[in-house]
Amino acid sequence: METRSRSSNNIAILSSDGTQELAGRIQAGLRNKSLSCPHILIKSWSFNNEEEGIHIPFSVRRRSVYFVHCPQLPNPNTGIIQALFAAEAGREGGAQEWVHILPFIPYMRQDRKDRPRVPISAKAIAEILSKNADRIFTLDLHVEQAPGFFDIPVENLSARYIFAKYFRKRFKGDISNIVIVAPDAGAHVRATRFAEKLGKNVEVGVLRKSRQKDSKVKIEKYIGPDLTGKIAVQYDDINDTGNTNIEGVRFLRELRPKEVLTCFTHAIFSHDGVSSAEDKMRAEGVETVTTDSIPRNDVYIKKGSIETFRGLFILFSITH
C-alpha cells in the first residue's frame, strides 16, 4: 500500500451517533501529540421505507479521515450500512485516505460453516467494511483468523493490556491469588494470554459447557487449579445474553473461591424480551469489568456492580 504523509492540517476525525465522546478523546490524544484536527459528527437518517442516508457536513478533500463508529449501534444491520455509506461518501468527496475505527464489529462470531448452505457471515461483513477503506482499527475480534477475512490491513488491538493494569492496581500488585478462568474451551487461548499479561505465574482454568435450547447454558465441569480461597476472574471477549457469564459464576462459587469476578471486552447485553443481560447479571450479584467499546450513557456506566473501564482512547490514539 502506498505510504501517505500526514500533517495536522490534513487529518479529520468523523464520528457517528454514540461515538462522539470516544472520537473526542482520540482528538484530545492527538492534540497532546501536537496534532490539531477537526472532529465532525456525520449526519444520518432513515427514510420512510427504512433505507439509510448519510451526509458528511465537512470537506474531506485530500484529507486522511478517521471514522469512529460502532456498527452495533443502533443495530448491527444499520450500523454496518452506515459504515459502508460513510466510506463511499468520503471517497466521493475526495478523501485521500479512509480509516475505520470500529471498537466492536458485529457478525464476527459467525466465522465458519456449521451446516450446509449457510454463509460465512464474518467474511461477508469483512468484505463490506473493506470497501473504500484503507485500514481498520478494532478491538478483540472474536477469532484470531478474522483479520484474514478483510481485504485491507486490520489492526486488531486487545483490551487485555488495560484490564491487566486495572487488576494490578485493584489488588495493589498482589496477583498471586488470581486465577483466570475461560468460560469455555474456545476462550482458553484468550484467557491464557490475559494471564500472561497480568503476571508470570498467574494460573488459568477452563469451564466445560453445553448449550441448551433458548440460549441457555449448562456448565458441566471445571478444569484447572484449586480455587479454594482464590480470586476467580472469568475472562472472555463478548457478553451477549449474559447466560454464559451467570452460569459460570454460579458454578465457580460452588468451588469455594474468595471472590468471583467477570471481565470481558464487549458488553452487548441483549434483551430477551423480559430483561437485559445487564439486569440479569446485577440481580445475580455478578461483579463485572468491561470497556466502552459499545458506547452507553453515563447512567448505565455508573450503575451498580458493572464497572465500565473508559480507556479505549489509549488504544485508538493514532501514532504519526
Tab-separated table of N, CA and C in Angstrom, residues 183 209 211-219 234 238-250 269-270 272 275-277 280-281:
chain	number	residue	atom	x	y	z
A	183	PRO	N	-14.456	-19.249	30.008
A	183	PRO	CA	-15.815	-19.781	30.136
A	183	PRO	C	-16.086	-21.006	29.272
A	209	LYS	N	-18.770	-26.423	28.951
A	209	LYS	CA	-20.201	-26.112	28.932
A	209	LYS	C	-20.876	-26.775	27.744
A	211	ARG	N	-24.567	-26.068	25.321
A	211	ARG	CA	-25.684	-25.148	25.082
A	211	ARG	C	-26.990	-25.921	25.004
A	212	GLN	N	-27.994	-25.407	25.713
A	212	GLN	CA	-29.323	-25.989	25.697
A	212	GLN	C	-30.199	-25.149	24.759
A	213	LYS	N	-31.484	-25.361	24.793
A	213	LYS	CA	-32.401	-24.577	23.979
A	213	LYS	C	-32.541	-23.164	24.528
A	214	ASP	N	-32.972	-22.244	23.658
A	214	ASP	CA	-33.271	-20.862	24.055
A	214	ASP	C	-32.066	-20.165	24.685
A	215	SER	N	-30.880	-20.428	24.132
A	215	SER	CA	-29.642	-19.765	24.560
A	215	SER	C	-29.229	-20.100	25.988
A	216	LYS	N	-29.842	-21.107	26.579
A	216	LYS	CA	-29.460	-21.499	27.937
A	216	LYS	C	-28.166	-22.303	27.891
A	217	VAL	N	-27.404	-22.194	28.972
A	217	VAL	CA	-26.088	-22.816	29.054
A	217	VAL	C	-26.026	-23.699	30.292
A	218	LYS	N	-25.403	-24.857	30.159
A	218	LYS	CA	-25.172	-25.736	31.305
A	218	LYS	C	-23.671	-25.925	31.478
A	219	ILE	N	-23.155	-25.578	32.654
A	219	ILE	CA	-21.745	-25.790	32.965
A	219	ILE	C	-21.589	-27.209	33.498
A	234	GLN	N	-13.431	-14.681	35.557
A	234	GLN	CA	-13.914	-15.289	34.319
A	234	GLN	C	-13.723	-14.279	33.184
A	238	ILE	N	-16.783	-11.300	24.673
A	238	ILE	CA	-18.127	-10.770	24.440
A	238	ILE	C	-19.085	-11.270	25.512
A	239	ASN	N	-19.954	-10.378	25.978
A	239	ASN	CA	-21.100	-10.777	26.792
A	239	ASN	C	-22.347	-10.341	26.042
A	240	ASP	N	-23.104	-11.306	25.557
A	240	ASP	CA	-24.303	-11.006	24.780
A	240	ASP	C	-25.549	-11.179	25.646
A	241	THR	N	-25.970	-12.406	25.869
A	241	THR	CA	-27.168	-12.653	26.678
A	241	THR	C	-26.877	-12.664	28.174
A	242	GLY	N	-25.617	-12.828	28.541
A	242	GLY	CA	-25.245	-12.923	29.949
A	242	GLY	C	-25.348	-14.325	30.515
A	243	ASN	N	-25.936	-15.260	29.765
A	243	ASN	CA	-26.184	-16.598	30.307
A	243	ASN	C	-24.896	-17.346	30.644
A	244	THR	N	-23.907	-17.286	29.734
A	244	THR	CA	-22.648	-17.981	30.000
A	244	THR	C	-21.962	-17.413	31.230
A	245	ASN	N	-21.931	-16.084	31.345
A	245	ASN	CA	-21.290	-15.456	32.497
A	245	ASN	C	-21.984	-15.830	33.797
A	246	ILE	N	-23.306	-15.760	33.807
A	246	ILE	CA	-24.052	-16.032	35.035
A	246	ILE	C	-23.901	-17.485	35.462
A	247	GLU	N	-24.064	-18.415	34.518
A	247	GLU	CA	-23.939	-19.828	34.871
A	247	GLU	C	-22.512	-20.156	35.299
A	248	GLY	N	-21.538	-19.512	34.653
A	248	GLY	CA	-20.154	-19.722	35.049
A	248	GLY	C	-19.885	-19.245	36.461
A	249	VAL	N	-20.418	-18.076	36.809
A	249	VAL	CA	-20.237	-17.540	38.159
A	249	VAL	C	-20.896	-18.457	39.187
A	250	ARG	N	-22.098	-18.920	38.899
A	250	ARG	CA	-22.791	-19.828	39.828
A	250	ARG	C	-21.967	-21.088	40.076
A	269	PHE	N	-25.004	-7.028	25.882
A	269	PHE	CA	-26.107	-7.031	26.844
A	269	PHE	C	-27.471	-7.037	26.147
A	270	SER	N	-27.736	-8.100	25.412
A	270	SER	CA	-29.002	-8.232	24.697
A	270	SER	C	-30.178	-8.334	25.665
A	272	ASP	N	-33.839	-10.156	26.255
A	272	ASP	CA	-34.543	-11.369	25.825
A	272	ASP	C	-36.056	-11.213	25.809
A	275	SER	N	-35.878	-9.247	30.316
A	275	SER	CA	-34.876	-8.408	30.969
A	275	SER	C	-33.599	-8.427	30.144
A	276	SER	N	-32.757	-7.428	30.362
A	276	SER	CA	-31.486	-7.364	29.647
A	276	SER	C	-30.449	-8.199	30.373
A	277	ALA	N	-29.376	-8.516	29.666
A	277	ALA	CA	-28.283	-9.252	30.298
A	277	ALA	C	-27.724	-8.468	31.475
A	280	LYS	N	-29.999	-9.045	34.445
A	280	LYS	CA	-29.857	-10.405	34.967
A	280	LYS	C	-28.566	-10.549	35.764
A	281	MET	N	-27.486	-9.961	35.267
A	281	MET	CA	-26.208	-10.065	35.970
A	281	MET	C	-26.241	-9.298	37.282
